[in-house]
Amino acid sequence: MSFGERIKGLRLHQELLQADVAQKLGITQSQYSKLERDALEPNLDMIRHLTKLFCVSSDYLLEIDNPVDYEPTFDLHDFLRKGKLTLDGRFLTESDCTAIHDMVRILLKERNK
């Protein structure tokens, strides 16, 4: 899997648009699109920003570490905080996300007894 394919997959996994990622990186959507198509090589600073944004290692992005079963992990609290979640086509409110967070904490507490 190429660098571009990896960042595209990570972007889609986080349900972000190219424009969203480009804005976070401080580049144009066109530049970001070129990264995903492997038409532009990222510089070191860009790689650093992408690793932080997608919560993955630079080794993963650069195809140095390529375990077959590797999937990026995301903290549920951070994921719920983003507020762009849907369930059955309906957007979850901030209150919904807080309730889900609280229920998962209770579940984990019960599991650890």
mmCIF file with all atom_site columns, C-alpha atoms in Angstrom:
data_model
loop_
_atom_site.group_PDB
_atom_site.id
_atom_site.type_symbol
_atom_site.label_atom_id
_atom_site.label_alt_id
_atom_site.label_comp_id
_atom_site.label_asym_id
_atom_site.label_entity_id
_atom_site.label_seq_id
_atom_site.pdbx_PDB_ins_code
_atom_site.Cartn_x
_atom_site.Cartn_y
_atom_site.Cartn_z
_atom_site.occupancy
_atom_site.B_iso_or_equiv
_atom_site.pdbx_formal_charge
_atom_site.auth_seq_id
_atom_site.auth_comp_id
_atom_site.auth_asym_id
_atom_site.auth_atom_id
_atom_site.pdbx_PDB_model_num
ATOM 1   C CA . MET A 1 1   ? 0.000   0.000  0.000  1.00 0.00 ? 1   MET A CA 1
ATOM 2   C CA . SER A 1 2   ? 1.441   3.374  -0.986 1.00 0.00 ? 2   SER A CA 1
ATOM 3   C CA . PHE A 1 3   ? 1.772   6.489  1.166  1.00 0.00 ? 3   PHE A CA 1
ATOM 4   C CA . GLY A 1 4   ? -1.175  8.088  -0.632 1.00 0.00 ? 4   GLY A CA 1
ATOM 5   C CA . GLU A 1 5   ? -3.369  5.026  -0.194 1.00 0.00 ? 5   GLU A CA 1
ATOM 6   C CA . ARG A 1 6   ? -2.542  4.932  3.505  1.00 0.00 ? 6   ARG A CA 1
ATOM 7   C CA . ILE A 1 7   ? -3.444  8.559  4.190  1.00 0.00 ? 7   ILE A CA 1
ATOM 8   C CA . LYS A 1 8   ? -6.590  8.259  2.086  1.00 0.00 ? 8   LYS A CA 1
ATOM 9   C CA . GLY A 1 9   ? -7.667  5.211  4.092  1.00 0.00 ? 9   GLY A CA 1
ATOM 10  C CA . LEU A 1 10  ? -6.946  6.983  7.364  1.00 0.00 ? 10  LEU A CA 1
ATOM 11  C CA . ARG A 1 11  ? -8.876  10.056 6.219  1.00 0.00 ? 11  ARG A CA 1
ATOM 12  C CA . LEU A 1 12  ? -11.879 7.972  5.195  1.00 0.00 ? 12  LEU A CA 1
ATOM 13  C CA . HIS A 1 13  ? -11.714 6.009  8.459  1.00 0.00 ? 13  HIS A CA 1
ATOM 14  C CA . GLN A 1 14  ? -12.059 9.305  10.338 1.00 0.00 ? 14  GLN A CA 1
ATOM 15  C CA . GLU A 1 15  ? -14.833 10.392 7.961  1.00 0.00 ? 15  GLU A CA 1
ATOM 16  C CA . LEU A 1 16  ? -12.974 13.537 6.921  1.00 0.00 ? 16  LEU A CA 1
ATOM 17  C CA . LEU A 1 17  ? -13.082 15.323 3.593  1.00 0.00 ? 17  LEU A CA 1
ATOM 18  C CA . GLN A 1 18  ? -9.895  16.197 1.748  1.00 0.00 ? 18  GLN A CA 1
ATOM 19  C CA . ALA A 1 19  ? -10.701 19.854 2.465  1.00 0.00 ? 19  ALA A CA 1
ATOM 20  C CA . ASP A 1 20  ? -10.896 19.113 6.217  1.00 0.00 ? 20  ASP A CA 1
ATOM 21  C CA . VAL A 1 21  ? -7.458  17.503 6.268  1.00 0.00 ? 21  VAL A CA 1
ATOM 22  C CA . ALA A 1 22  ? -5.940  20.175 4.034  1.00 0.00 ? 22  ALA A CA 1
ATOM 23  C CA . GLN A 1 23  ? -7.203  22.898 6.369  1.00 0.00 ? 23  GLN A CA 1
ATOM 24  C CA . LYS A 1 24  ? -5.749  21.130 9.420  1.00 0.00 ? 24  LYS A CA 1
ATOM 25  C CA . LEU A 1 25  ? -2.418  20.793 7.609  1.00 0.00 ? 25  LEU A CA 1
ATOM 26  C CA . GLY A 1 26  ? -2.406  24.386 6.376  1.00 0.00 ? 26  GLY A CA 1
ATOM 27  C CA . ILE A 1 27  ? -2.274  23.433 2.691  1.00 0.00 ? 27  ILE A CA 1
ATOM 28  C CA . THR A 1 28  ? -4.700  23.620 -0.215 1.00 0.00 ? 28  THR A CA 1
ATOM 29  C CA . GLN A 1 29  ? -7.098  20.809 -1.030 1.00 0.00 ? 29  GLN A CA 1
ATOM 30  C CA . SER A 1 30  ? -5.311  20.442 -4.361 1.00 0.00 ? 30  SER A CA 1
ATOM 31  C CA . GLN A 1 31  ? -1.991  19.859 -2.596 1.00 0.00 ? 31  GLN A CA 1
ATOM 32  C CA . TYR A 1 32  ? -3.555  17.315 -0.279 1.00 0.00 ? 32  TYR A CA 1
ATOM 33  C CA . SER A 1 33  ? -5.195  15.551 -3.216 1.00 0.00 ? 33  SER A CA 1
ATOM 34  C CA . LYS A 1 34  ? -1.759  15.216 -4.819 1.00 0.00 ? 34  LYS A CA 1
ATOM 35  C CA . LEU A 1 35  ? -0.464  13.572 -1.613 1.00 0.00 ? 35  LEU A CA 1
ATOM 36  C CA . GLU A 1 36  ? -3.256  10.991 -1.767 1.00 0.00 ? 36  GLU A CA 1
ATOM 37  C CA . ARG A 1 37  ? -2.527  10.307 -5.442 1.00 0.00 ? 37  ARG A CA 1
ATOM 38  C CA . ASP A 1 38  ? 1.220   9.994  -4.750 1.00 0.00 ? 38  ASP A CA 1
ATOM 39  C CA . ALA A 1 39  ? 1.791   12.904 -7.141 1.00 0.00 ? 39  ALA A CA 1
ATOM 40  C CA . LEU A 1 40  ? 3.479   14.955 -4.403 1.00 0.00 ? 40  LEU A CA 1
ATOM 41  C CA . GLU A 1 41  ? 6.040   13.718 -1.912 1.00 0.00 ? 41  GLU A CA 1
ATOM 42  C CA . PRO A 1 42  ? 5.536   14.950 1.644  1.00 0.00 ? 42  PRO A CA 1
ATOM 43  C CA . ASN A 1 43  ? 8.322   16.735 3.455  1.00 0.00 ? 43  ASN A CA 1
ATOM 44  C CA . LEU A 1 44  ? 9.357   15.825 6.989  1.00 0.00 ? 44  LEU A CA 1
ATOM 45  C CA . ASP A 1 45  ? 7.149   18.499 8.554  1.00 0.00 ? 45  ASP A CA 1
ATOM 46  C CA . MET A 1 46  ? 4.117   17.222 6.634  1.00 0.00 ? 46  MET A CA 1
ATOM 47  C CA . ILE A 1 47  ? 4.793   13.647 7.792  1.00 0.00 ? 47  ILE A CA 1
ATOM 48  C CA . ARG A 1 48  ? 4.951   14.864 11.401 1.00 0.00 ? 48  ARG A CA 1
ATOM 49  C CA . HIS A 1 49  ? 1.597   16.648 11.041 1.00 0.00 ? 49  HIS A CA 1
ATOM 50  C CA . LEU A 1 50  ? -0.025  13.620 9.408  1.00 0.00 ? 50  LEU A CA 1
ATOM 51  C CA . THR A 1 51  ? 1.161   11.244 12.156 1.00 0.00 ? 51  THR A CA 1
ATOM 52  C CA . LYS A 1 52  ? -0.380  13.498 14.799 1.00 0.00 ? 52  LYS A CA 1
ATOM 53  C CA . LEU A 1 53  ? -3.587  14.044 12.865 1.00 0.00 ? 53  LEU A CA 1
ATOM 54  C CA . PHE A 1 54  ? -4.173  10.348 12.143 1.00 0.00 ? 54  PHE A CA 1
ATOM 55  C CA . CYS A 1 55  ? -2.616  8.962  15.365 1.00 0.00 ? 55  CYS A CA 1
ATOM 56  C CA . VAL A 1 56  ? -0.241  6.617  13.522 1.00 0.00 ? 56  VAL A CA 1
ATOM 57  C CA . SER A 1 57  ? 3.517   6.218  13.439 1.00 0.00 ? 57  SER A CA 1
ATOM 58  C CA . SER A 1 58  ? 5.721   7.654  10.732 1.00 0.00 ? 58  SER A CA 1
ATOM 59  C CA . ASP A 1 59  ? 6.897   4.071  10.147 1.00 0.00 ? 59  ASP A CA 1
ATOM 60  C CA . TYR A 1 60  ? 3.348   3.143  9.180  1.00 0.00 ? 60  TYR A CA 1
ATOM 61  C CA . LEU A 1 61  ? 2.959   6.098  6.815  1.00 0.00 ? 61  LEU A CA 1
ATOM 62  C CA . LEU A 1 62  ? 6.326   5.426  5.178  1.00 0.00 ? 62  LEU A CA 1
ATOM 63  C CA . GLU A 1 63  ? 5.665   1.690  4.748  1.00 0.00 ? 63  GLU A CA 1
ATOM 64  C CA . ILE A 1 64  ? 8.507   0.753  7.103  1.00 0.00 ? 64  ILE A CA 1
ATOM 65  C CA . ASP A 1 65  ? 6.185   -1.010 9.516  1.00 0.00 ? 65  ASP A CA 1
ATOM 66  C CA . ASN A 1 66  ? 3.529   -2.929 7.643  1.00 0.00 ? 66  ASN A CA 1
ATOM 67  C CA . PRO A 1 67  ? 1.956   -5.580 9.853  1.00 0.00 ? 67  PRO A CA 1
ATOM 68  C CA . VAL A 1 68  ? -0.926  -7.219 8.044  1.00 0.00 ? 68  VAL A CA 1
ATOM 69  C CA . ASP A 1 69  ? -3.356  -6.821 10.925 1.00 0.00 ? 69  ASP A CA 1
ATOM 70  C CA . TYR A 1 70  ? -2.394  -3.240 11.817 1.00 0.00 ? 70  TYR A CA 1
ATOM 71  C CA . GLU A 1 71  ? -5.241  -0.821 12.150 1.00 0.00 ? 71  GLU A CA 1
ATOM 72  C CA . PRO A 1 72  ? -4.902  2.633  13.654 1.00 0.00 ? 72  PRO A CA 1
ATOM 73  C CA . THR A 1 73  ? -6.502  2.955  17.045 1.00 0.00 ? 73  THR A CA 1
ATOM 74  C CA . PHE A 1 74  ? -8.550  5.880  18.205 1.00 0.00 ? 74  PHE A CA 1
ATOM 75  C CA . ASP A 1 75  ? -9.402  6.856  21.736 1.00 0.00 ? 75  ASP A CA 1
ATOM 76  C CA . LEU A 1 76  ? -13.180 6.598  22.143 1.00 0.00 ? 76  LEU A CA 1
ATOM 77  C CA . HIS A 1 77  ? -13.290 9.791  24.207 1.00 0.00 ? 77  HIS A CA 1
ATOM 78  C CA . ASP A 1 78  ? -11.566 11.762 21.415 1.00 0.00 ? 78  ASP A CA 1
ATOM 79  C CA . PHE A 1 79  ? -13.732 10.094 18.785 1.00 0.00 ? 79  PHE A CA 1
ATOM 80  C CA . LEU A 1 80  ? -16.955 10.989 20.615 1.00 0.00 ? 80  LEU A CA 1
ATOM 81  C CA . ARG A 1 81  ? -15.746 14.550 21.179 1.00 0.00 ? 81  ARG A CA 1
ATOM 82  C CA . LYS A 1 82  ? -15.491 15.257 17.449 1.00 0.00 ? 82  LYS A CA 1
ATOM 83  C CA . GLY A 1 83  ? -19.275 15.356 17.244 1.00 0.00 ? 83  GLY A CA 1
ATOM 84  C CA . LYS A 1 84  ? -19.742 14.178 13.645 1.00 0.00 ? 84  LYS A CA 1
ATOM 85  C CA . LEU A 1 85  ? -21.154 10.806 14.567 1.00 0.00 ? 85  LEU A CA 1
ATOM 86  C CA . THR A 1 86  ? -24.296 9.236  13.208 1.00 0.00 ? 86  THR A CA 1
ATOM 87  C CA . LEU A 1 87  ? -26.311 6.157  14.037 1.00 0.00 ? 87  LEU A CA 1
ATOM 88  C CA . ASP A 1 88  ? -28.794 4.831  11.496 1.00 0.00 ? 88  ASP A CA 1
ATOM 89  C CA . GLY A 1 89  ? -28.472 8.083  9.546  1.00 0.00 ? 89  GLY A CA 1
ATOM 90  C CA . ARG A 1 90  ? -29.232 10.344 12.510 1.00 0.00 ? 90  ARG A CA 1
ATOM 91  C CA . PHE A 1 91  ? -26.614 12.684 13.971 1.00 0.00 ? 91  PHE A CA 1
ATOM 92  C CA . LEU A 1 92  ? -25.693 12.122 17.597 1.00 0.00 ? 92  LEU A CA 1
ATOM 93  C CA . THR A 1 93  ? -25.830 15.175 19.829 1.00 0.00 ? 93  THR A CA 1
ATOM 94  C CA . GLU A 1 94  ? -23.114 16.159 22.271 1.00 0.00 ? 94  GLU A CA 1
ATOM 95  C CA . SER A 1 95  ? -25.402 14.845 25.008 1.00 0.00 ? 95  SER A CA 1
ATOM 96  C CA . ASP A 1 96  ? -25.725 11.497 23.182 1.00 0.00 ? 96  ASP A CA 1
ATOM 97  C CA . CYS A 1 97  ? -21.945 11.216 22.938 1.00 0.00 ? 97  CYS A CA 1
ATOM 98  C CA . THR A 1 98  ? -21.546 12.007 26.641 1.00 0.00 ? 98  THR A CA 1
ATOM 99  C CA . ALA A 1 99  ? -24.096 9.309  27.518 1.00 0.00 ? 99  ALA A CA 1
ATOM 100 C CA . ILE A 1 100 ? -22.277 6.766  25.314 1.00 0.00 ? 100 ILE A CA 1
ATOM 101 C CA . HIS A 1 101 ? -18.985 7.666  26.985 1.00 0.00 ? 101 HIS A CA 1
ATOM 102 C CA . ASP A 1 102 ? -20.526 7.204  30.439 1.00 0.00 ? 102 ASP A CA 1
ATOM 103 C CA . MET A 1 103 ? -22.108 3.861  29.482 1.00 0.00 ? 103 MET A CA 1
ATOM 104 C CA . VAL A 1 104 ? -18.817 2.504  28.154 1.00 0.00 ? 104 VAL A CA 1
ATOM 105 C CA . ARG A 1 105 ? -17.053 3.521  31.378 1.00 0.00 ? 105 ARG A CA 1
ATOM 106 C CA . ILE A 1 106 ? -19.704 1.633  33.388 1.00 0.00 ? 106 ILE A CA 1
ATOM 107 C CA . LEU A 1 107 ? -19.340 -1.390 31.085 1.00 0.00 ? 107 LEU A CA 1
ATOM 108 C CA . LEU A 1 108 ? -15.556 -1.437 31.536 1.00 0.00 ? 108 LEU A CA 1
ATOM 109 C CA . LYS A 1 109 ? -15.873 -1.007 35.294 1.00 0.00 ? 109 LYS A CA 1
ATOM 110 C CA . GLU A 1 110 ? -18.272 -3.989 35.454 1.00 0.00 ? 110 GLU A CA 1
ATOM 111 C CA . ARG A 1 111 ? -16.021 -6.093 33.246 1.00 0.00 ? 111 ARG A CA 1
ATOM 112 C CA . ASN A 1 112 ? -13.040 -5.465 35.522 1.00 0.00 ? 112 ASN A CA 1
ATOM 113 C CA . LYS A 1 113 ? -14.821 -6.622 38.701 1.00 0.00 ? 113 LYS A CA 1
#
